[in-house]
Amino acid sequence: MEKWLDKIRLRTRFIILMVGLLVVSLIFNLIWSSIRHQKQNEMEMREKAYILSQQLEAVWEFMAVNQDLINYDSVGNYDFKGLHCSLVGKSIGKIFGIKTDYIIRYTNFNPRNKADVPDEFELEALNVFLEDNKVQEYYDIVDYKDKKYFRYMAPMKIDNSCLECHGKPVGELDILGYPKEGWEVGDLGGAVSIVMPINLYQQNFTYNVIREVAFFFFLTLLFILIIYYATSRLVTNPLKQFKDTVEKIKGRELDVSFENINAVGEIRDLAVHFNDMTIQLNDLYTNLENEVEQRTEELAKTNHILEMHRIQLEEANRRLREDNKYKSEFMAIMSHELRTPLTSIVAFAEILERNKDLKSEKELRIIREIKTNSQVLLDMINNILEMARLEVGKTELFIELVDLVDIINVVDNFIQPLADRKNIHYTSSIDRDVPLINADWERLRQITANLVSNAIKFTPENGEIRVSVTYDNLEREVLIMVQDNGIGIRKEEQEYIFEKFVQSDSSIYRQYSGTGLGLALAKEFAELHGGWIKVESEINKGSIFTVGIPLKRGGN
């Protein structure tokens, strides 16, 4: 559809637009004219019917008033001639109808003659006259004998001349032998009904429509010719010349000129601007090859420099990889070498702690300090060793059925002395519905111990730490939560704390010891189990670390 519209020329679009506007105007004009002519015709027919009804009423009244002149002779003898008002009115209406195609009737609710029984329209008009004595006419265009007719009715009120035949007493026979109706002056005696053909008005309306349509067609043709000439002279022909010149430029004929285009107004201004642009383009194209050659040389030099930098960068990366490998191997060796004596120190401290020969509480406290600090140092070395294994891809999980109660108890025994040293209130809990899970016991212990050790490290004296284990039945995973009221972590630092060798704002918190590997290892071990770790923290309000371990392991 859009491609088809693109092919339509500007001149054709103007013509289509103008024709469309004229057609819409014609339609609205016909609708408005139809309504206006219908109202006008209706008013003309109403006026004619009104005049006719008044003439008939005048004849009726004349006959009623002059009954004595008609029925008495010159010497005063009464001789009823039968020429009463009803007979005269109906006779005149019948004669008028024969000559004019009009239908004139007199009717009421209970006519004396069955031929005067009202039809549906007449009965409706009589009811309107009866309900409202002020209504003086009732009319409409309706279907009558399968054709459209204008129907008009006017009420006929009882006056003194009518009482002789229609007054009281009710039931008494009048001069014609009909029982009187018992009407009084002002009562509705009936109505005159006039039926007028409207074919002449319809013919006039059709003629007017044809005349207006013909005028609009003539006007449309005139507009089309004017638009065709104007757009050809002022728009399409100059644009065609413009297009031909642009096509030459497209074919690299840059010595053409737009000054020869026969145009006026905005198109002429556009041609002048394009001519200036063509001159500039010709100048640019003349010097383009030299500029391209110069840029090519510069680009080659730049590429050579980039290649040298790339080689240097590759060499630097290779050295960094080697240095990182040596660092990991060195740290693993050193950690392994330090691990054995530290393990011995912890073992000897435990033996001394269980020795019943100790007499002094001070000696017992010193032995516990040796054991606790040695255990802390051993955990730090274990963290370094585990991180080295992770970097070389040698870490494996030993999956077994794990009871989280055992892990929490082991962590409690390790953490409690550290908490007591800072007078921290440490508590732990595990919900009854926490199931056994398939996991690596030691890795889960390290995750929990690292998180709690981190909380101990950054919680001031007299603080609080709470460890809780729950089960999320919806996600089918065990949640290990460590909550403290320590120094907290800034929001901008929270996304980095799980990276290796990173602590929260080292410039401020470097007073807290540690390798910066505890949280990184916790994250690595959680993800190895197919789980996750997250932190929620506010500065000076504390932190909440949560680890999720699924029942069905999804990691490697």
Coordinates of C-alpha atoms in Angstrom, one line a residue:
M1 CA 0.0 0.0 0.0
E2 CA 2.8 2.4 0.9
K3 CA 4.7 1.6 -2.3
W4 CA 1.6 2.3 -4.3
L5 CA 1.1 5.6 -2.6
D6 CA 4.8 6.5 -3.2
K7 CA 4.2 6.1 -7.0
I8 CA 1.4 8.7 -7.1
R9 CA 2.8 12.0 -8.4
L10 CA 2.3 15.3 -6.5
R11 CA 0.0 16.7 -9.1
T12 CA -2.3 13.7 -8.9
R13 CA -2.3 13.9 -5.1
F14 CA -3.4 17.5 -5.2
I15 CA -6.2 16.6 -7.7
I16 CA -7.3 13.6 -5.5
L17 CA -7.3 15.8 -2.4
M18 CA -9.4 18.5 -4.1
V19 CA -11.8 16.1 -5.7
G20 CA -12.2 14.4 -2.3
L21 CA -12.9 17.7 -0.6
L22 CA -15.5 18.6 -3.3
V23 CA -17.2 15.2 -3.0
V24 CA -17.4 15.6 0.8
S25 CA -18.8 19.1 0.3
L26 CA -21.3 17.8 -2.2
I27 CA -22.5 15.1 0.2
F28 CA -22.9 17.5 3.1
N29 CA -24.6 20.1 0.8
L30 CA -27.0 17.4 -0.5
I31 CA -27.9 16.4 3.0
W32 CA -28.4 20.0 4.2
S33 CA -30.4 20.9 1.0
S34 CA -32.5 17.8 1.5
I35 CA -33.4 18.7 5.0
R36 CA -33.9 22.4 4.1
H37 CA -36.1 21.6 1.0
Q38 CA -38.1 19.0 3.0
K39 CA -38.8 21.6 5.7
Q40 CA -39.6 24.3 3.1
N41 CA -41.9 22.0 1.2
E42 CA -43.6 20.9 4.4
M43 CA -44.2 24.5 5.4
E44 CA -45.6 25.3 1.9
M45 CA -48.0 22.3 2.0
R46 CA -49.0 23.2 5.5
E47 CA -49.8 26.8 4.5
K48 CA -51.8 25.6 1.5
A49 CA -53.7 23.1 3.6
Y50 CA -54.4 25.8 6.3
I51 CA -55.8 28.2 3.7
L52 CA -57.9 25.5 2.2
S53 CA -59.2 24.4 5.6
Q54 CA -60.1 28.0 6.4
Q55 CA -62.0 28.4 3.1
L56 CA -63.9 25.2 3.8
E57 CA -64.7 26.3 7.3
A58 CA -65.9 29.7 5.9
V59 CA -68.3 27.9 3.5
W60 CA -69.5 25.6 6.4
E61 CA -70.1 28.7 8.6
F62 CA -71.8 30.5 5.8
M63 CA -74.2 27.7 5.1
A64 CA -75.0 27.3 8.8
V65 CA -75.7 31.0 9.3
N66 CA -78.0 31.2 6.2
Q67 CA -80.1 28.2 6.8
D68 CA -83.2 30.4 7.5
L69 CA -82.8 32.3 4.2
I70 CA -82.6 29.0 2.4
N71 CA -85.5 27.2 4.0
Y72 CA -88.0 30.1 4.5
D73 CA -89.9 31.6 1.5
S74 CA -90.8 35.2 1.1
V75 CA -94.1 34.9 3.0
G76 CA -92.4 33.1 6.0
N77 CA -93.3 29.5 5.2
Y78 CA -90.6 26.9 6.3
D79 CA -89.6 24.5 3.5
F80 CA -86.5 22.5 4.4
K81 CA -84.5 22.1 1.2
G82 CA -81.9 19.6 2.6
L83 CA -79.1 22.0 1.7
H84 CA -77.4 21.9 5.1
C85 CA -73.7 22.7 5.9
S86 CA -72.5 19.1 6.1
L87 CA -73.8 18.3 2.7
V88 CA -72.4 21.4 1.1
G89 CA -69.0 21.0 2.8
K90 CA -68.6 17.4 1.7
S91 CA -69.9 18.1 -1.8
I92 CA -67.4 21.0 -2.3
G93 CA -64.6 18.7 -1.0
K94 CA -65.6 15.9 -3.4
I95 CA -65.7 18.3 -6.4
F96 CA -62.4 19.9 -5.4
G97 CA -60.8 16.5 -5.0
I98 CA -61.9 15.4 -8.5
K99 CA -60.2 18.5 -10.0
T100 CA -57.0 18.6 -8.0
D101 CA -56.2 15.0 -6.8
Y102 CA -56.8 16.3 -3.2
I103 CA -58.9 14.3 -0.8
I104 CA -61.1 16.3 1.6
R105 CA -63.1 14.6 4.3
Y106 CA -65.0 15.5 7.4
T107 CA -64.8 13.1 10.3
N108 CA -65.3 12.7 14.1
F109 CA -65.3 10.0 16.7
N110 CA -68.8 8.8 16.0
P111 CA -69.8 10.0 12.6
R112 CA -73.5 9.7 11.4
N113 CA -72.2 8.3 8.0
K114 CA -70.1 5.2 8.0
A115 CA -68.1 6.7 5.1
D116 CA -66.8 9.4 7.6
V117 CA -65.3 6.9 10.1
P118 CA -61.7 8.2 10.9
D119 CA -58.7 6.2 9.8
E120 CA -55.6 5.7 12.0
F121 CA -54.1 9.1 11.3
E122 CA -57.4 11.0 11.7
L123 CA -58.1 9.2 14.9
E124 CA -54.7 10.2 16.3
A125 CA -55.4 13.8 15.3
L126 CA -58.8 13.8 16.9
N127 CA -57.4 12.5 20.2
V128 CA -54.8 15.3 20.1
F129 CA -57.5 17.9 19.6
L130 CA -59.6 16.4 22.3
E131 CA -56.7 16.3 24.8
D132 CA -55.5 19.9 24.1
N133 CA -58.2 22.4 23.1
K134 CA -55.4 24.9 22.1
V135 CA -54.1 22.7 19.3
Q136 CA -55.4 24.2 16.0
E137 CA -53.8 21.8 13.4
Y138 CA -52.2 18.4 13.0
Y139 CA -50.0 17.4 10.0
D140 CA -47.4 15.0 8.8
I141 CA -46.0 13.3 5.7
V142 CA -47.2 9.7 5.8
D143 CA -47.8 6.6 3.7
Y144 CA -51.4 6.7 2.3
K145 CA -52.5 4.1 -0.3
D146 CA -48.9 3.0 -0.9
K147 CA -47.7 6.5 -1.6
K148 CA -46.3 9.4 0.3
Y149 CA -48.9 12.2 1.0
F150 CA -49.1 15.3 3.1
R151 CA -52.0 15.0 5.6
Y152 CA -53.5 17.9 7.4
M153 CA -56.3 18.1 9.9
A154 CA -58.0 21.1 11.6
P155 CA -60.5 20.9 14.4
M156 CA -64.1 22.0 14.0
K157 CA -65.6 23.5 17.2
I158 CA -69.3 23.7 18.0
D159 CA -70.9 27.2 17.9
N160 CA -74.5 28.4 18.3
S161 CA -75.5 27.6 14.7
C162 CA -74.6 23.9 15.3
L163 CA -76.8 23.4 18.3
E164 CA -80.0 23.1 16.3
C165 CA -78.8 19.7 14.9
H166 CA -76.2 18.6 17.5
G167 CA -77.2 20.3 20.7
K168 CA -79.5 19.1 23.6
P169 CA -81.4 17.2 24.5
V170 CA -79.3 14.1 23.8
G171 CA -81.1 11.6 21.6
E172 CA -83.7 13.9 20.2
L173 CA -84.1 13.6 16.5
D174 CA -82.9 16.6 14.5
I175 CA -84.4 17.9 11.2
L176 CA -82.5 15.2 9.3
G177 CA -83.8 12.4 11.5
Y178 CA -80.5 11.8 13.3
P179 CA -80.4 11.7 17.2
K180 CA -78.7 14.8 18.6
E181 CA -75.3 14.4 20.3
G182 CA -75.9 16.9 23.1
W183 CA -72.9 19.0 22.4
E184 CA -72.3 22.4 23.8
V185 CA -70.6 25.5 22.4
G186 CA -66.8 25.0 22.2
D187 CA -67.0 21.2 22.1
L188 CA -65.0 19.3 19.5
G189 CA -67.5 18.4 16.8
G190 CA -65.1 16.8 14.4
A191 CA -62.3 17.8 12.0
V192 CA -61.6 18.5 8.4
S193 CA -59.1 16.1 6.9
I194 CA -57.1 17.1 3.8
V195 CA -54.8 14.7 1.9
M196 CA -52.4 16.4 -0.5
P197 CA -50.2 14.7 -3.1
I198 CA -46.5 15.6 -2.8
N199 CA -45.2 14.3 -6.2
L200 CA -44.8 17.8 -7.5
Y201 CA -42.6 18.8 -4.5
Q202 CA -40.6 15.6 -5.0
Q203 CA -40.0 16.4 -8.6
N204 CA -38.8 19.9 -7.7
F205 CA -36.5 18.4 -5.0
T206 CA -35.1 15.9 -7.6
Y207 CA -34.6 18.7 -10.1
N208 CA -32.7 20.8 -7.5
V209 CA -30.5 17.8 -6.5
I210 CA -29.6 17.2 -10.2
R211 CA -28.9 20.9 -10.7
E212 CA -26.6 21.0 -7.6
V213 CA -24.8 17.8 -8.6
A214 CA -24.2 19.1 -12.1
F215 CA -22.9 22.4 -10.7
F216 CA -20.5 20.6 -8.4
F217 CA -19.3 18.4 -11.2
F218 CA -18.6 21.4 -13.3
L219 CA -16.9 23.1 -10.4
T220 CA -14.8 19.9 -9.8
L221 CA -13.7 19.8 -13.4
L222 CA -12.8 23.5 -13.3
F223 CA -10.7 23.0 -10.2
I224 CA -9.0 19.9 -11.7
L225 CA -8.0 21.9 -14.7
I226 CA -6.7 24.8 -12.6
I227 CA -4.8 22.5 -10.3
Y228 CA -3.4 20.6 -13.2
Y229 CA -2.1 23.7 -14.9
A230 CA -0.8 25.4 -11.7
T231 CA 1.0 22.3 -10.3
S232 CA 2.5 21.5 -13.7
R233 CA 3.7 25.1 -14.2
L234 CA 4.8 25.8 -10.7
V235 CA 5.7 22.5 -9.1
T236 CA 6.0 19.3 -11.1
N237 CA 7.8 20.6 -14.2
P238 CA 10.5 22.4 -12.0
L239 CA 10.8 19.3 -9.8
K240 CA 11.3 17.1 -12.9
Q241 CA 14.1 19.4 -14.1
F242 CA 15.5 19.3 -10.5
K243 CA 15.4 15.5 -10.5
D244 CA 17.1 15.2 -13.9
T245 CA 19.9 17.5 -12.7
V246 CA 20.3 15.4 -9.5
E247 CA 20.5 12.2 -11.5
K248 CA 23.4 13.7 -13.5
I249 CA 25.1 14.5 -10.2
K250 CA 24.5 10.9 -9.1
G251 CA 26.3 9.8 -12.2
R252 CA 29.3 12.0 -11.1
E253 CA 28.6 14.8 -13.6
L254 CA 29.5 17.5 -11.1
D255 CA 29.8 20.3 -13.8
V256 CA 26.0 20.7 -14.0
S257 CA 24.1 23.8 -12.9
F258 CA 20.7 24.3 -11.2
E259 CA 20.4 27.8 -12.4
N260 CA 18.7 26.8 -15.6
I261 CA 15.7 25.4 -13.8
N262 CA 12.5 27.3 -14.7
A263 CA 11.1 27.8 -11.1
V264 CA 9.8 30.5 -8.8
G265 CA 9.5 30.9 -5.1
E266 CA 10.7 28.2 -2.7
I267 CA 11.7 25.8 -5.4
R268 CA 13.9 28.5 -7.0
D269 CA 15.5 29.2 -3.6
L270 CA 16.1 25.4 -3.2
A271 CA 17.7 25.3 -6.7
V272 CA 20.1 28.1 -5.7
H273 CA 21.1 26.3 -2.5
F274 CA 21.7 23.1 -4.4
N275 CA 23.7 24.9 -7.0
D276 CA 26.0 26.3 -4.3
M277 CA 26.2 22.8 -2.8
T278 CA 27.1 21.3 -6.2
I279 CA 30.0 23.8 -6.6
Q280 CA 31.3 22.9 -3.1
L281 CA 30.9 19.2 -3.8
N282 CA 32.9 19.6 -7.0
D283 CA 35.7 21.3 -5.1
L284 CA 35.7 18.6 -2.5
Y285 CA 35.7 15.8 -5.0
T286 CA 38.7 17.4 -6.8
N287 CA 40.8 17.3 -3.6
L288 CA 39.3 14.0 -2.3
E289 CA 41.9 11.7 -3.7
N290 CA 44.8 13.5 -2.1
E291 CA 42.9 13.6 1.2
V292 CA 42.1 9.9 0.9
E293 CA 45.8 9.0 0.2
Q294 CA 46.9 11.1 3.2
R295 CA 44.3 9.5 5.4
T296 CA 45.3 6.0 4.2
E297 CA 48.9 6.7 5.2
E298 CA 47.8 8.0 8.6
L299 CA 45.6 4.9 9.0
A300 CA 48.4 2.6 8.2
K301 CA 50.6 4.2 10.8
T302 CA 47.9 4.1 13.3
N303 CA 47.3 0.4 12.6
H304 CA 51.0 -0.3 13.0
I305 CA 51.0 1.4 16.4
L306 CA 47.9 -0.5 17.4
E307 CA 49.5 -3.8 16.4
M308 CA 52.6 -3.0 18.4
H309 CA 50.4 -2.1 21.4
R310 CA 48.4 -5.4 20.9
I311 CA 51.6 -7.4 20.9
Q312 CA 52.8 -5.6 24.1
L313 CA 49.4 -6.2 25.7
E314 CA 49.5 -9.9 24.9
E315 CA 52.9 -10.2 26.4
A316 CA 51.8 -8.3 29.5
N317 CA 48.8 -10.6 29.8
R318 CA 51.0 -13.7 29.4
R319 CA 53.3 -12.5 32.2
L320 CA 50.3 -11.7 34.4
R321 CA 48.9 -15.2 33.9
E322 CA 52.3 -16.7 34.8
D323 CA 52.7 -14.4 37.8
N324 CA 49.2 -15.3 38.9
K325 CA 50.0 -19.0 38.5
Y326 CA 53.2 -18.6 40.5
K327 CA 51.3 -16.6 43.1
S328 CA 48.6 -19.3 43.5
E329 CA 51.2 -22.1 43.6
F330 CA 53.3 -20.2 46.2
M331 CA 50.3 -19.4 48.3
A332 CA 49.1 -23.1 48.1
I333 CA 52.6 -24.3 49.1
M334 CA 53.0 -21.8 51.9
S335 CA 49.4 -22.5 53.2
H336 CA 50.1 -26.2 53.1
E337 CA 53.4 -25.8 54.9
L338 CA 51.8 -23.6 57.6
R339 CA 48.7 -25.7 57.9
T340 CA 50.6 -28.7 59.5
P341 CA 52.3 -26.9 62.4
L342 CA 49.1 -24.8 63.1
T343 CA 47.1 -28.0 63.2
S344 CA 49.6 -29.3 65.7
I345 CA 49.3 -26.2 67.8
V346 CA 45.5 -26.4 67.9
A347 CA 45.8 -30.1 68.9
F348 CA 48.3 -29.4 71.7
A349 CA 46.1 -26.6 72.9
E350 CA 43.1 -28.9 73.1
I351 CA 45.2 -31.5 75.0
L352 CA 46.4 -28.9 77.5
E353 CA 42.8 -27.5 77.8
R354 CA 41.6 -31.0 78.8
N355 CA 44.5 -31.5 81.2
K356 CA 43.1 -31.6 84.7
D357 CA 46.4 -30.7 86.3
L358 CA 46.1 -27.1 85.4
K359 CA 45.7 -25.1 88.5
S360 CA 45.3 -21.5 87.4
E361 CA 42.4 -19.9 85.6
K362 CA 44.9 -17.6 83.9
E363 CA 46.7 -20.6 82.4
L364 CA 43.5 -22.0 81.1
R365 CA 42.6 -18.6 79.5
I366 CA 46.0 -18.4 77.9
I367 CA 45.6 -21.9 76.4
R368 CA 42.2 -21.0 75.1
E369 CA 43.6 -17.9 73.5
I370 CA 46.3 -19.9 71.9
K371 CA 43.7 -22.4 70.6
T372 CA 41.3 -19.7 69.4
N373 CA 43.9 -17.6 67.6
S374 CA 45.6 -20.7 66.1
Q375 CA 42.2 -21.8 64.8
V376 CA 41.5 -18.4 63.3
L377 CA 44.9 -18.4 61.6
L378 CA 44.3 -22.0 60.4
D379 CA 40.9 -21.0 58.9
M380 CA 42.6 -18.0 57.1
I381 CA 45.2 -20.4 55.7
N382 CA 42.5 -22.9 54.7
N383 CA 40.7 -20.0 52.9
I384 CA 43.9 -19.2 51.0
L385 CA 44.4 -22.8 50.1
E386 CA 40.8 -23.2 49.0
M387 CA 40.9 -20.1 46.8
A388 CA 44.1 -21.4 45.2
R389 CA 42.4 -24.7 44.4
L390 CA 39.4 -22.8 43.0
E391 CA 41.6 -20.8 40.7
V392 CA 43.2 -23.9 39.2
G393 CA 39.9 -25.7 39.1
K394 CA 40.8 -28.5 41.5
T395 CA 38.0 -28.0 44.0
E396 CA 35.5 -30.9 44.2
L397 CA 32.4 -31.4 46.3
F398 CA 32.0 -34.6 48.4
I399 CA 28.3 -35.0 48.4
E400 CA 26.7 -36.8 51.4
L401 CA 23.6 -36.6 53.6
V402 CA 24.1 -33.5 55.8
D403 CA 22.3 -32.6 59.0
L404 CA 22.5 -28.8 59.4
V405 CA 22.2 -29.2 63.2
D406 CA 25.7 -30.8 63.3
I407 CA 27.2 -28.0 61.3
I408 CA 25.6 -25.3 63.5
N409 CA 26.9 -27.0 66.6
V410 CA 30.5 -27.2 65.3
V411 CA 30.4 -23.5 64.3
D412 CA 28.9 -22.6 67.7
N413 CA 31.9 -24.3 69.4
F414 CA 34.3 -22.5 67.3
I415 CA 32.6 -19.0 67.4
Q416 CA 31.6 -18.8 71.0
P417 CA 35.1 -18.1 72.4
L418 CA 35.5 -15.3 69.7
A419 CA 32.2 -13.8 70.7
D420 CA 33.0 -14.0 74.4
R421 CA 36.2 -12.2 73.8
K422 CA 34.2 -9.1 72.5
N423 CA 31.3 -9.7 74.9
I424 CA 29.0 -10.3 71.9
H425 CA 25.7 -11.9 72.5
Y426 CA 25.8 -14.9 70.1
T427 CA 22.7 -17.1 69.4
S428 CA 21.8 -19.8 66.9
S429 CA 18.6 -21.6 66.0
I430 CA 17.4 -24.1 63.4
D431 CA 13.7 -24.8 62.6
R432 CA 12.3 -28.2 63.1
D433 CA 11.1 -28.6 59.5
V434 CA 14.7 -28.2 58.1
P435 CA 15.3 -31.5 56.2
L436 CA 18.6 -33.4 55.7
I437 CA 20.2 -32.3 52.4
N438 CA 22.7 -33.7 50.0
A439 CA 25.7 -31.4 50.2
D440 CA 29.4 -31.2 51.0
W441 CA 29.5 -31.1 54.8
E442 CA 32.9 -29.3 55.1
R443 CA 32.0 -26.7 52.4
L444 CA 28.7 -25.8 54.3
R445 CA 30.7 -25.6 57.5
Q446 CA 33.2 -23.2 55.8
I447 CA 30.3 -21.1 54.4
T448 CA 28.7 -20.7 57.8
A449 CA 32.0 -20.2 59.7
N450 CA 33.2 -17.6 57.2
L451 CA 29.9 -15.6 57.5
V452 CA 29.9 -15.8 61.3
S453 CA 33.6 -14.9 61.5
N454 CA 33.0 -11.9 59.3
A455 CA 30.1 -10.8 61.6
I456 CA 32.3 -11.2 64.7
K457 CA 35.0 -9.1 63.0
F458 CA 32.8 -6.2 62.1
T459 CA 30.5 -6.2 65.2
P460 CA 31.6 -3.9 68.0
E461 CA 31.8 -5.0 71.7
N462 CA 28.5 -5.8 73.4
G463 CA 26.9 -6.3 70.0
E464 CA 24.6 -9.1 68.8
I465 CA 24.9 -11.9 66.3
R466 CA 22.2 -14.4 65.4
V467 CA 22.5 -17.4 63.1
S468 CA 19.2 -19.1 61.9
V469 CA 18.5 -21.9 59.6
T470 CA 15.0 -22.2 57.9
Y471 CA 13.4 -24.1 55.1
D472 CA 11.6 -22.5 52.1
N473 CA 9.1 -25.0 51.0
L474 CA 8.0 -23.0 48.0
E475 CA 11.5 -22.8 46.5
R476 CA 12.6 -26.1 48.1
E477 CA 15.8 -24.7 49.5
V478 CA 17.5 -24.4 52.9
L479 CA 18.3 -20.8 54.0
I480 CA 21.2 -20.0 56.3
M481 CA 21.0 -16.4 57.7
V482 CA 23.6 -14.6 59.7
Q483 CA 22.5 -11.3 61.2
D484 CA 24.5 -8.7 63.1
N485 CA 24.2 -5.1 64.4
G486 CA 27.7 -4.2 63.3
I487 CA 29.1 -1.3 61.3
G488 CA 27.2 -2.2 58.2
I489 CA 28.2 -1.8 54.5
R490 CA 27.6 1.1 52.2
K491 CA 25.2 0.4 49.3
E492 CA 27.8 1.2 46.6
E493 CA 30.2 -1.3 48.2
Q494 CA 27.8 -4.2 48.5
E495 CA 28.2 -5.5 44.9
Y496 CA 32.0 -5.8 45.4
I497 CA 32.3 -7.5 48.8
F498 CA 32.0 -11.0 47.4
E499 CA 35.1 -10.5 45.2
K500 CA 38.5 -11.8 46.3
F501 CA 40.8 -9.8 48.6
V502 CA 38.0 -7.1 49.0
Q503 CA 36.9 -5.6 52.3
S504 CA 34.3 -2.9 52.9
D505 CA 36.1 0.4 52.3
S506 CA 39.7 -0.6 53.2
S507 CA 40.7 3.0 54.0
I508 CA 38.4 3.0 57.0
Y509 CA 38.1 -0.7 58.0
R510 CA 41.6 -1.8 57.5
Q511 CA 41.8 -2.0 61.3
Y512 CA 39.9 -5.2 61.0
S513 CA 42.2 -8.1 60.2
G514 CA 41.5 -10.7 57.5
T515 CA 42.4 -11.9 54.0
G516 CA 39.3 -10.7 52.3
L517 CA 38.6 -14.3 51.1
G518 CA 35.9 -15.4 53.5
L519 CA 32.9 -13.9 51.6
A520 CA 34.4 -14.8 48.2
L521 CA 34.8 -18.4 49.3
A522 CA 31.2 -18.5 50.7
K523 CA 29.9 -17.3 47.4
E524 CA 32.0 -19.8 45.4
F525 CA 31.0 -22.8 47.6
A526 CA 27.2 -21.7 47.6
E527 CA 27.3 -21.5 43.7
L528 CA 29.0 -24.9 43.5
H529 CA 26.0 -26.3 45.3
G530 CA 23.7 -24.6 42.8
G531 CA 22.8 -22.0 45.5
W532 CA 23.2 -18.3 46.0
I533 CA 24.2 -15.7 48.5
K534 CA 23.0 -12.1 49.1
V535 CA 23.5 -9.3 51.6
E536 CA 21.2 -6.6 53.0
S537 CA 22.9 -3.9 55.0
E538 CA 22.6 -0.3 56.3
I539 CA 25.6 1.7 57.5
N540 CA 25.8 1.7 61.4
K541 CA 22.8 -0.6 61.6
G542 CA 24.2 -4.0 60.7
S543 CA 24.1 -6.6 58.0
I544 CA 22.1 -9.7 57.1
F545 CA 23.8 -12.4 54.9
T546 CA 21.6 -15.1 53.5
V547 CA 22.7 -18.3 51.7
G548 CA 20.3 -20.5 49.8
I549 CA 21.2 -24.2 49.3
P550 CA 18.7 -26.2 47.1
L551 CA 17.6 -29.7 48.1
K552 CA 18.3 -30.8 44.6
R553 CA 21.9 -29.6 43.8
G554 CA 22.1 -27.7 40.5
G555 CA 25.8 -26.7 40.5
N556 CA 28.9 -28.4 39.3

